[in-house]
PDB file of C-alpha atoms and ligand atoms in Angstrom:
ATOM      1  CA  ALA A  10     104.713  43.179 145.589  1.00 95.00           C
ATOM      2  CA  ARG A  11     105.628  46.169 147.861  1.00 96.00           C
ATOM      3  CA  LEU A  12     104.621  49.698 148.465  1.00 97.00           C
ATOM      4  CA  SER A  13     107.409  51.724 146.576  1.00 98.00           C
ATOM      5  CA  ALA A  14     105.773  55.174 147.069  1.00 98.00           C
ATOM      6  CA  ALA A  15     102.830  56.823 148.778  1.00 98.00           C
ATOM      7  CA  ARG A  16     101.358  60.280 149.476  1.00 98.00           C
ATOM      8  CA  TYR A  17      97.784  61.337 150.096  1.00 98.00           C
ATOM      9  CA  GLY A  18      95.884  64.371 151.150  1.00 98.00           C
ATOM     10  CA  LYS A  19      93.301  66.918 149.865  1.00 98.00           C
ATOM     11  CA  ASP A  20      93.391  68.766 146.531  1.00 98.00           C
ATOM     12  CA  ASN A  21      91.422  71.549 145.137  1.00 98.00           C
ATOM     13  CA  VAL A  22      90.858  73.106 148.479  1.00 98.00           C
ATOM     14  CA  ARG A  23      89.578  76.660 147.503  1.00 98.00           C
ATOM     15  CA  VAL A  24      90.422  79.321 149.930  1.00 98.00           C
ATOM     16  CA  TYR A  25      89.443  83.094 149.986  1.00 98.00           C
ATOM     17  CA  LYS A  26      90.872  85.398 152.603  1.00 98.00           C
ATOM     18  CA  VAL A  27      90.072  89.093 153.091  1.00 98.00           C
ATOM     19  CA  HIS A  28      92.210  91.521 155.212  1.00 97.00           C
ATOM     20  CA  LYS A  29      90.112  94.690 156.184  1.00 98.00           C
ATOM     21  CA  ASP A  30      92.085  97.565 157.209  1.00 98.00           C
ATOM     22  CA  LYS A  31      90.268  99.195 160.194  1.00 98.00           C
ATOM     23  CA  GLU A  32      91.846 102.645 159.679  1.00 98.00           C
ATOM     24  CA  THR A  33      91.497 103.001 155.934  1.00 98.00           C
ATOM     25  CA  GLY A  34      88.593 100.611 155.191  1.00 98.00           C
ATOM     26  CA  VAL A  35      90.527  99.183 152.472  1.00 98.00           C
ATOM     27  CA  HIS A  36      89.976  95.672 151.862  1.00 98.00           C
ATOM     28  CA  THR A  37      92.630  93.221 150.327  1.00 98.00           C
ATOM     29  CA  VAL A  38      91.665  89.881 148.994  1.00 98.00           C
ATOM     30  CA  THR A  39      93.531  86.628 148.178  1.00 98.00           C
ATOM     31  CA  GLU A  40      91.949  83.672 146.361  1.00 98.00           C
ATOM     32  CA  MET A  41      93.975  80.514 146.197  1.00 98.00           C
ATOM     33  CA  THR A  42      93.628  76.803 145.538  1.00 98.00           C
ATOM     34  CA  VAL A  43      95.653  74.570 147.845  1.00 98.00           C
ATOM     35  CA  CYS A  44      96.705  70.989 147.396  1.00 98.00           C
ATOM     36  CA  CYS A  45      98.430  69.382 150.435  1.00 98.00           C
ATOM     37  CA  LEU A  46      99.964  65.805 150.289  1.00 98.00           C
ATOM     38  CA  LEU A  47     101.515  64.024 153.177  1.00 98.00           C
ATOM     39  CA  GLU A  48     104.147  61.322 153.257  1.00 98.00           C
ATOM     40  CA  GLY A  49     105.641  59.343 156.210  1.00 98.00           C
ATOM     41  CA  GLU A  50     104.965  56.119 158.147  1.00 98.00           C
ATOM     42  CA  ILE A  51     101.641  55.508 156.290  1.00 98.00           C
ATOM     43  CA  GLU A  52     102.317  52.194 154.583  1.00 98.00           C
ATOM     44  CA  THR A  53     100.065  50.179 156.815  1.00 98.00           C
ATOM     45  CA  SER A  54      97.156  52.239 155.666  1.00 98.00           C
ATOM     46  CA  TYR A  55      97.685  50.957 152.215  1.00 98.00           C
ATOM     47  CA  THR A  56      98.864  47.378 153.050  1.00 98.00           C
ATOM     48  CA  VAL A  57      96.889  46.146 155.943  1.00 98.00           C
ATOM     49  CA  ALA A  58      94.038  48.650 156.052  1.00 98.00           C
ATOM     50  CA  ASP A  59      95.400  50.292 159.277  1.00 98.00           C
ATOM     51  CA  ASN A  60      93.733  53.602 159.385  1.00 98.00           C
ATOM     52  CA  SER A  61      95.153  54.544 162.695  1.00 98.00           C
ATOM     53  CA  VAL A  62      97.963  56.218 160.916  1.00 98.00           C
ATOM     54  CA  VAL A  63      95.757  58.273 158.630  1.00 98.00           C
ATOM     55  CA  VAL A  64      95.273  61.943 159.241  1.00 98.00           C
ATOM     56  CA  ALA A  65      91.917  62.088 157.380  1.00 98.00           C
ATOM     57  CA  THR A  66      92.013  64.238 154.297  1.00 98.00           C
ATOM     58  CA  ASP A  67      88.899  66.116 155.629  1.00 98.00           C
ATOM     59  CA  SER A  68      91.124  67.064 158.628  1.00 98.00           C
ATOM     60  CA  ILE A  69      93.804  68.260 156.183  1.00 98.00           C
ATOM     61  CA  LYS A  70      91.255  70.460 154.474  1.00 98.00           C
ATOM     62  CA  ASN A  71      90.092  71.716 157.889  1.00 98.00           C
ATOM     63  CA  THR A  72      93.767  72.509 158.811  1.00 98.00           C
ATOM     64  CA  ILE A  73      94.240  74.553 155.672  1.00 98.00           C
ATOM     65  CA  TYR A  74      91.414  76.672 156.664  1.00 98.00           C
ATOM     66  CA  ILE A  75      92.410  77.188 160.232  1.00 98.00           C
ATOM     67  CA  LYS A  76      96.135  77.967 159.178  1.00 98.00           C
ATOM     68  CA  ALA A  77      94.641  80.502 156.710  1.00 98.00           C
ATOM     69  CA  LYS A  78      92.831  82.167 159.555  1.00 98.00           C
ATOM     70  CA  GLU A  79      95.721  82.148 161.828  1.00 98.00           C
ATOM     71  CA  ASN A  80      98.515  83.224 159.515  1.00 98.00           C
ATOM     72  CA  PRO A  81      99.237  85.493 156.484  1.00 97.00           C
ATOM     73  CA  VAL A  82      98.366  83.756 153.213  1.00 98.00           C
ATOM     74  CA  ASP A  83     100.845  86.032 151.401  1.00 98.00           C
ATOM     75  CA  PRO A  84     103.399  85.386 150.100  1.00 98.00           C
ATOM     76  CA  PRO A  85     102.125  81.975 149.229  1.00 98.00           C
ATOM     77  CA  GLU A  86     105.804  80.720 149.615  1.00 98.00           C
ATOM     78  CA  LEU A  87     105.438  81.534 153.459  1.00 98.00           C
ATOM     79  CA  PHE A  88     101.822  80.151 153.733  1.00 98.00           C
ATOM     80  CA  ALA A  89     102.889  76.911 152.118  1.00 99.00           C
ATOM     81  CA  SER A  90     105.965  76.680 154.442  1.00 98.00           C
ATOM     82  CA  ILE A  91     103.699  77.286 157.544  1.00 98.00           C
ATOM     83  CA  LEU A  92     101.175  74.852 156.495  1.00 98.00           C
ATOM     84  CA  GLY A  93     103.667  72.046 155.754  1.00 98.00           C
ATOM     85  CA  ALA A  94     105.594  72.673 158.937  1.00 98.00           C
ATOM     86  CA  HIS A  95     102.419  72.335 161.029  1.00 98.00           C
ATOM     87  CA  PHE A  96     101.779  68.675 159.664  1.00 98.00           C
ATOM     88  CA  LEU A  97     105.471  67.672 160.605  1.00 98.00           C
ATOM     89  CA  ASP A  98     105.142  69.457 163.971  1.00 98.00           C
ATOM     90  CA  THR A  99     101.847  67.890 164.831  1.00 98.00           C
ATOM     91  CA  TYR A 100     102.214  64.277 163.565  1.00 98.00           C
ATOM     92  CA  LYS A 101     105.447  62.462 164.427  1.00 98.00           C
ATOM     93  CA  HIS A 102     104.825  59.833 161.813  1.00 98.00           C
ATOM     94  CA  ILE A 103     104.486  62.334 158.990  1.00 98.00           C
ATOM     95  CA  HIS A 104     107.904  63.109 157.520  1.00 98.00           C
ATOM     96  CA  LYS A 105     107.178  65.182 154.399  1.00 98.00           C
ATOM     97  CA  ALA A 106     104.447  67.697 153.298  1.00 98.00           C
ATOM     98  CA  ASN A 107     104.125  68.624 149.716  1.00 99.00           C
ATOM     99  CA  VAL A 108     102.141  71.782 149.420  1.00 98.00           C
ATOM    100  CA  MET A 109     100.931  73.286 146.140  1.00 99.00           C
ATOM    101  CA  ILE A 110      99.220  76.735 146.042  1.00 99.00           C
ATOM    102  CA  LYS A 111      97.794  78.391 143.056  1.00 98.00           C
ATOM    103  CA  VAL A 112      96.870  82.026 143.771  1.00 98.00           C
ATOM    104  CA  HIS A 113      94.209  83.497 141.476  1.00 98.00           C
ATOM    105  CA  ARG A 114      94.109  87.157 140.190  1.00 98.00           C
ATOM    106  CA  TRP A 115      91.943  89.645 142.033  1.00 98.00           C
ATOM    107  CA  THR A 116      93.351  93.058 140.664  1.00 98.00           C
ATOM    108  CA  ARG A 117      91.986  96.013 142.477  1.00 98.00           C
ATOM    109  CA  MET A 118      89.499  97.917 140.228  1.00 98.00           C
ATOM    110  CA  VAL A 119      90.569 101.643 139.454  1.00 98.00           C
ATOM    111  CA  ILE A 120      87.233 103.598 139.381  1.00 98.00           C
ATOM    112  CA  ASP A 121      87.236 107.098 138.300  1.00 98.00           C
ATOM    113  CA  ASP A 122      91.022 107.155 138.459  1.00 98.00           C
ATOM    114  CA  LYS A 123      91.036 105.912 142.121  1.00 98.00           C
ATOM    115  CA  PRO A 124      91.927 102.319 143.344  1.00 98.00           C
ATOM    116  CA  HIS A 125      88.531 101.045 144.698  1.00 98.00           C
ATOM    117  CA  PRO A 126      88.811  99.994 148.383  1.00 98.00           C
ATOM    118  CA  HIS A 127      86.853  96.703 148.053  1.00 98.00           C
ATOM    119  CA  SER A 128      86.304  95.912 144.236  1.00 98.00           C
ATOM    120  CA  PHE A 129      88.447  93.622 142.194  1.00 98.00           C
ATOM    121  CA  LEU A 130      88.632  92.161 138.796  1.00 98.00           C
ATOM    122  CA  ARG A 131      89.893  88.662 137.347  1.00 98.00           C
ATOM    123  CA  ASP A 132      92.319  90.224 134.806  1.00 97.00           C
ATOM    124  CA  GLY A 133      93.224  86.929 133.143  1.00 97.00           C
ATOM    125  CA  GLU A 134      93.508  83.240 134.198  1.00 97.00           C
ATOM    126  CA  GLU A 135      97.198  83.598 135.021  1.00 98.00           C
ATOM    127  CA  THR A 136      98.121  82.249 138.375  1.00 98.00           C
ATOM    128  CA  ARG A 137     100.935  82.823 140.923  1.00 98.00           C
ATOM    129  CA  ASN A 138     101.943  79.251 142.043  1.00 98.00           C
ATOM    130  CA  VAL A 139     104.201  77.596 144.605  1.00 98.00           C
ATOM    131  CA  LYS A 140     105.299  74.098 145.163  1.00 98.00           C
ATOM    132  CA  ALA A 141     106.807  73.452 148.782  1.00 98.00           C
ATOM    133  CA  VAL A 142     108.348  70.254 149.940  1.00 99.00           C
ATOM    134  CA  ILE A 143     108.811  70.429 153.769  1.00 98.00           C
ATOM    135  CA  THR A 144     110.756  67.980 155.649  1.00 98.00           C
ATOM    136  CA  ARG A 145     112.314  68.293 159.253  1.00 98.00           C
ATOM    137  CA  ASP A 146     115.611  69.469 157.891  1.00 97.00           C
ATOM    138  CA  SER A 147     114.773  71.496 154.826  1.00 98.00           C
ATOM    139  CA  ILE A 148     112.058  73.392 152.914  1.00 98.00           C
ATOM    140  CA  HIS A 149     112.284  73.337 149.110  1.00 98.00           C
ATOM    141  CA  LEU A 150     110.388  76.156 147.370  1.00 98.00           C
ATOM    142  CA  THR A 151     109.842  76.491 143.626  1.00 98.00           C
ATOM    143  CA  SER A 152     107.735  79.550 142.460  1.00 98.00           C
ATOM    144  CA  ASN A 153     106.082  79.889 139.209  1.00 98.00           C
ATOM    145  CA  ILE A 154     103.843  82.060 136.876  1.00 98.00           C
ATOM    146  CA  THR A 155     101.576  80.193 134.589  1.00 98.00           C
ATOM    147  CA  GLY A 156      98.871  81.253 132.131  1.00 98.00           C
ATOM    148  CA  LEU A 157     100.111  84.581 131.265  1.00 98.00           C
ATOM    149  CA  THR A 158      99.369  84.732 127.539  1.00 98.00           C
ATOM    150  CA  VAL A 159     101.332  87.334 125.505  1.00 98.00           C
ATOM    151  CA  LEU A 160     101.626  88.255 121.851  1.00 98.00           C
ATOM    152  CA  LYS A 161     103.751  90.534 119.805  1.00 98.00           C
ATOM    153  CA  SER A 162     102.727  91.571 116.179  1.00 98.00           C
ATOM    154  CA  THR A 163     106.436  92.028 115.070  1.00 98.00           C
ATOM    155  CA  GLY A 164     109.870  91.795 116.525  1.00 98.00           C
ATOM    156  CA  SER A 165     110.357  87.944 116.126  1.00 98.00           C
ATOM    157  CA  ALA A 166     112.084  86.155 113.395  1.00 98.00           C
ATOM    158  CA  PHE A 167     113.014  82.580 112.630  1.00 98.00           C
ATOM    159  CA  HIS A 168     115.610  81.725 109.914  1.00 98.00           C
ATOM    160  CA  SER A 169     118.987  80.100 109.472  1.00 98.00           C
ATOM    161  CA  PHE A 170     117.474  76.872 110.814  1.00 98.00           C
ATOM    162  CA  LEU A 171     118.624  73.421 109.641  1.00 98.00           C
ATOM    163  CA  ARG A 172     117.236  72.618 106.175  1.00 98.00           C
ATOM    164  CA  ASP A 173     116.941  69.147 104.775  1.00 98.00           C
ATOM    165  CA  GLU A 174     114.620  66.810 102.772  1.00 98.00           C
ATOM    166  CA  PHE A 175     112.153  67.105 105.706  1.00 98.00           C
ATOM    167  CA  THR A 176     112.055  70.946 105.752  1.00 98.00           C
ATOM    168  CA  THR A 177     109.291  72.968 104.204  1.00 98.00           C
ATOM    169  CA  LEU A 178     109.056  75.752 106.639  1.00 98.00           C
ATOM    170  CA  PRO A 179     109.893  79.056 104.910  1.00 97.00           C
ATOM    171  CA  GLU A 180     112.481  81.401 106.581  1.00 98.00           C
ATOM    172  CA  VAL A 181     110.708  84.464 108.202  1.00 97.00           C
ATOM    173  CA  TRP A 182     112.228  87.795 109.289  1.00 98.00           C
ATOM    174  CA  ASP A 183     109.123  89.275 110.516  1.00 98.00           C
ATOM    175  CA  ARG A 184     106.309  87.129 112.340  1.00 98.00           C
ATOM    176  CA  ILE A 185     103.791  87.308 115.164  1.00 98.00           C
ATOM    177  CA  LEU A 186     105.081  85.581 118.333  1.00 98.00           C
ATOM    178  CA  SER A 187     102.562  84.478 121.080  1.00 98.00           C
ATOM    179  CA  THR A 188     102.990  82.154 123.889  1.00 98.00           C
ATOM    180  CA  ASP A 189     101.515  81.167 127.355  1.00 98.00           C
ATOM    181  CA  VAL A 190     104.170  81.917 129.877  1.00 98.00           C
ATOM    182  CA  ASP A 191     104.982  79.086 132.247  1.00 98.00           C
ATOM    183  CA  CYS A 192     107.867  80.269 134.277  1.00 98.00           C
ATOM    184  CA  SER A 193     109.498  78.705 137.336  1.00 98.00           C
ATOM    185  CA  TRP A 194     112.173  79.719 139.643  1.00 98.00           C
ATOM    186  CA  THR A 195     113.668  77.500 142.324  1.00 98.00           C
ATOM    187  CA  TRP A 196     114.864  78.907 145.699  1.00 98.00           C
ATOM    188  CA  LYS A 197     118.054  77.950 147.585  1.00 98.00           C
ATOM    189  CA  THR A 198     117.150  75.309 150.257  1.00 98.00           C
ATOM    190  CA  PHE A 199     115.799  76.881 153.470  1.00 98.00           C
ATOM    191  CA  ALA A 200     116.790  75.067 156.591  1.00 98.00           C
ATOM    192  CA  ASN A 201     113.401  75.566 158.215  1.00 98.00           C
ATOM    193  CA  LEU A 202     110.443  77.988 158.579  1.00 98.00           C
ATOM    194  CA  ALA A 203     112.397  80.613 160.388  1.00 98.00           C
ATOM    195  CA  ALA A 204     114.770  80.838 157.534  1.00 98.00           C
ATOM    196  CA  VAL A 205     111.819  81.339 155.204  1.00 98.00           C
ATOM    197  CA  GLN A 206     110.425  83.892 157.383  1.00 98.00           C
ATOM    198  CA  LYS A 207     113.662  85.806 157.564  1.00 98.00           C
ATOM    199  CA  ASP A 208     113.707  86.047 153.678  1.00 98.00           C
ATOM    200  CA  VAL A 209     109.998  86.712 153.373  1.00 98.00           C
ATOM    201  CA  ALA A 210     110.615  89.957 151.584  1.00 98.00           C
ATOM    202  CA  LEU A 211     112.234  88.129 148.646  1.00 98.00           C
ATOM    203  CA  PHE A 212     109.183  86.289 147.339  1.00 98.00           C
ATOM    204  CA  ASN A 213     106.988  88.930 146.392  1.00 98.00           C
ATOM    205  CA  LYS A 214     109.967  90.986 144.796  1.00 98.00           C
ATOM    206  CA  ALA A 215     110.990  87.807 142.845  1.00 98.00           C
ATOM    207  CA  TRP A 216     107.585  87.360 141.489  1.00 98.00           C
ATOM    208  CA  THR A 217     107.183  90.930 140.482  1.00 98.00           C
ATOM    209  CA  ASP A 218     110.800  90.667 139.013  1.00 98.00           C
ATOM    210  CA  ALA A 219     110.079  87.509 136.943  1.00 98.00           C
ATOM    211  CA  ARG A 220     106.842  88.963 135.547  1.00 98.00           C
ATOM    212  CA  THR A 221     108.334  92.251 134.630  1.00 98.00           C
ATOM    213  CA  ILE A 222     111.472  90.668 133.055  1.00 98.00           C
ATOM    214  CA  THR A 223     109.330  88.252 131.174  1.00 98.00           C
ATOM    215  CA  MET A 224     107.105  90.942 129.661  1.00 98.00           C
ATOM    216  CA  ARG A 225     110.002  93.321 128.987  1.00 98.00           C
ATOM    217  CA  THR A 226     112.379  90.970 127.402  1.00 98.00           C
ATOM    218  CA  PHE A 227     109.432  89.222 125.373  1.00 98.00           C
ATOM    219  CA  ALA A 228     108.381  92.867 124.251  1.00 98.00           C
ATOM    220  CA  ASN A 229     111.900  94.324 123.546  1.00 98.00           C
ATOM    221  CA  ASP A 230     113.990  91.424 122.290  1.00 98.00           C
ATOM    222  CA  ASP A 231     114.441  91.183 118.602  1.00 98.00           C
ATOM    223  CA  SER A 232     113.711  87.568 118.795  1.00 98.00           C
ATOM    224  CA  ALA A 233     115.777  85.103 116.701  1.00 98.00           C
ATOM    225  CA  SER A 234     113.724  82.348 118.171  1.00 98.00           C
ATOM    226  CA  VAL A 235     111.695  81.340 121.323  1.00 98.00           C
ATOM    227  CA  GLN A 236     114.808  79.504 122.407  1.00 98.00           C
ATOM    228  CA  ALA A 237     116.994  82.653 122.343  1.00 98.00           C
ATOM    229  CA  THR A 238     114.568  84.867 123.960  1.00 98.00           C
ATOM    230  CA  MET A 239     113.601  82.656 126.890  1.00 98.00           C
ATOM    231  CA  TYR A 240     117.287  82.026 127.658  1.00 98.00           C
ATOM    232  CA  LYS A 241     117.691  85.770 128.263  1.00 98.00           C
ATOM    233  CA  MET A 242     114.712  85.976 130.400  1.00 98.00           C
ATOM    234  CA  ALA A 243     115.933  83.201 132.593  1.00 98.00           C
ATOM    235  CA  GLU A 244     119.478  84.814 132.774  1.00 98.00           C
ATOM    236  CA  GLU A 245     117.863  88.102 133.866  1.00 98.00           C
ATOM    237  CA  ILE A 246     115.889  86.317 136.690  1.00 98.00           C
ATOM    238  CA  LEU A 247     118.982  84.928 138.105  1.00 98.00           C
ATOM    239  CA  GLU A 248     120.689  88.352 137.938  1.00 98.00           C
ATOM    240  CA  ALA A 249     117.588  89.816 139.842  1.00 98.00           C
ATOM    241  CA  ALA A 250     117.264  87.156 142.631  1.00 98.00           C
ATOM    242  CA  PRO A 251     120.611  85.937 144.051  1.00 97.00           C
ATOM    243  CA  GLU A 252     118.605  83.527 146.274  1.00 98.00           C
ATOM    244  CA  VAL A 253     117.361  81.777 143.331  1.00 98.00           C
ATOM    245  CA  GLU A 254     119.278  78.731 142.180  1.00 98.00           C
ATOM    246  CA  LYS A 255     117.667  78.125 138.694  1.00 98.00           C
ATOM    247  CA  ALA A 256     115.013  79.551 136.367  1.00 98.00           C
ATOM    248  CA  SER A 257     113.045  77.633 133.727  1.00 98.00           C
ATOM    249  CA  TYR A 258     110.419  78.323 131.079  1.00 98.00           C
ATOM    250  CA  LYS A 259     108.076  76.163 129.319  1.00 98.00           C
ATOM    251  CA  LEU A 260     106.735  77.995 126.342  1.00 98.00           C
ATOM    252  CA  PRO A 261     104.252  76.812 123.519  1.00 98.00           C
ATOM    253  CA  ASN A 262     104.828  78.752 120.173  1.00 98.00           C
ATOM    254  CA  LYS A 263     101.333  79.531 119.376  1.00 98.00           C
ATOM    255  CA  HIS A 264     101.510  79.897 115.567  1.00 98.00           C
ATOM    256  CA  TYR A 265      99.750  82.381 113.429  1.00 98.00           C
ATOM    257  CA  PHE A 266      99.637  81.526 109.699  1.00 98.00           C
ATOM    258  CA  ASP A 267      99.361  84.016 106.683  1.00 97.00           C
ATOM    259  CA  ILE A 268      96.116  83.657 104.718  1.00 98.00           C
ATOM    260  CA  ASP A 269      96.875  84.020 101.072  1.00 98.00           C
ATOM    261  CA  LEU A 270      93.852  86.291  99.541  1.00 98.00           C
ATOM    262  CA  SER A 271      95.302  86.865  96.162  1.00 98.00           C
ATOM    263  CA  TRP A 272      92.473  84.756  94.642  1.00 98.00           C
ATOM    264  CA  TYR A 273      90.316  87.745  95.399  1.00 98.00           C
ATOM    265  CA  LYS A 274      91.104  90.484  93.005  1.00 98.00           C
ATOM    266  CA  GLY A 275      94.855  89.948  93.567  1.00 98.00           C
ATOM    267  CA  THR A 276      94.552  91.022  97.339  1.00 98.00           C
ATOM    268  CA  LYS A 277      98.051  91.312  98.941  1.00 98.00           C
ATOM    269  CA  ASN A 278      97.827  89.701 102.379  1.00 98.00           C
ATOM    270  CA  THR A 279     101.123  87.703 102.833  1.00 97.00           C
ATOM    271  CA  GLY A 280     104.470  88.575 104.121  1.00 96.00           C
ATOM    272  CA  ALA A 281     104.863  92.269 104.773  1.00 96.00           C
ATOM    273  CA  ASP A 282     101.121  92.812 103.533  1.00 98.00           C
ATOM    274  CA  ALA A 283      99.727  90.366 106.019  1.00 98.00           C
ATOM    275  CA  GLU A 284      97.070  91.998 108.182  1.00 98.00           C
ATOM    276  CA  VAL A 285      94.338  89.272 108.237  1.00 98.00           C
ATOM    277  CA  VAL A 286      96.053  86.150 109.712  1.00 98.00           C
ATOM    278  CA  ALA A 287      94.918  82.694 110.936  1.00 98.00           C
ATOM    279  CA  PRO A 288      95.684  81.848 114.614  1.00 98.00           C
ATOM    280  CA  GLN A 289      96.428  78.105 115.033  1.00 98.00           C
ATOM    281  CA  SER A 290      94.933  76.012 117.764  1.00 97.00           C
ATOM    282  CA  GLY A 291      97.638  73.330 116.965  1.00 95.00           C
ATOM    283  CA  PRO A 292     100.116  71.812 116.257  1.00 98.00           C
ATOM    284  CA  ASN A 293     102.277  74.156 118.387  1.00 98.00           C
ATOM    285  CA  GLY A 294     106.016  74.373 119.203  1.00 98.00           C
ATOM    286  CA  LEU A 295     106.808  73.583 122.806  1.00 98.00           C
ATOM    287  CA  ILE A 296     110.256  74.878 123.912  1.00 98.00           C
ATOM    288  CA  PHE A 297     111.742  74.159 127.468  1.00 98.00           C
ATOM    289  CA  CYS A 298     114.842  75.607 129.092  1.00 98.00           C
ATOM    290  CA  GLU A 299     116.372  75.611 132.597  1.00 98.00           C
ATOM    291  CA  VAL A 300     119.121  78.102 133.296  1.00 98.00           C
ATOM    292  CA  SER A 301     121.351  77.470 136.426  1.00 98.00           C
ATOM    293  CA  ARG A 302     124.077  79.499 138.079  1.00 95.00           C
ATOM    294  CA  SER A 303     127.365  78.565 136.279  1.00 83.00           C
TER     295      SER A 303
HETATM  296  O1  AZA B  20     111.087  80.064 117.597  1.00 93.62           O
HETATM  297  C1  AZA B  20     111.045  78.958 117.098  1.00 93.62           C
HETATM  298  N1  AZA B  20     111.920  77.954 117.443  1.00 93.62           N
HETATM  299  C2  AZA B  20     111.898  76.767 116.948  1.00 93.62           C
HETATM  300  O2  AZA B  20     112.490  75.837 117.261  1.00 93.62           O
HETATM  301  C3  AZA B  20     110.930  76.511 115.672  1.00 93.62           C
HETATM  302  N2  AZA B  20     110.557  75.541 114.940  1.00 93.62           N
HETATM  303  N3  AZA B  20     109.717  76.081 113.894  1.00 93.62           N
HETATM  304  N4  AZA B  20     109.436  77.403 114.231  1.00 93.62           N
HETATM  305  C4  AZA B  20     110.174  77.671 115.448  1.00 93.62           C
HETATM  306  N5  AZA B  20     110.180  78.889 115.999  1.00 93.62           N
END
């Protein structure tokens, strides 16, 4: 037998960082969960118990804290690149760093119509995520939004689909549509950290655009299917971000089924009369797409 792949590091490193503006007294907080996995000439630590090549995962955790102290943690695309580049610069036997960051929401409270200087709320378990793969000659970045749960109460249909002896689903022209958005966009390859720093303004703009595009198209599209609507969203992300090479979605179709109440005094509650509806935990549709530049 031989070692055919290996990477190791620290997962679930929770980091909070606060920026305190001295002039205005306004605090800005970031909370993230970091995973950092290293690859390189580490085979002997697996095959012959040679720990001399091991940067301890505890040291990786310590490094995450120090780099968060020394550097901006926003945008996460930049911080992930800084962190990954550190390991390659510091350890000549490490040749690749995989850095995954999940940024949690702390949205500034608005109290009496005023943004509060140091109070925030967790308005959803949605996270902004980055996966960075750093080598000595490239930085590959993929950004992501996940956990943004949306619903529309109309403006969605699904009909004219293939019908055969396995088909029982009625055609529908007006349905509830709900999903948990998982949207990713993959950047052009960056040559190095300097190239990422040069384009630093692109990352927050792309995240804002992807989030806005997703909700606007979800809301406004007269949806013929999950497939058709998500394709439009992905196309719009590519139009908004020229430095993004491809955009993808993974969308569960979280079904809401009509409840027939006609047994009770002939109560009309199906189709156009549906008001009380049964949200389903499963089964659920699961629809993927990836859209690239032609
Ligand atoms: O939007 C939808 N796409 C599908 O492929 C599907 N299948 N059943 N319901 C569906 N709704």
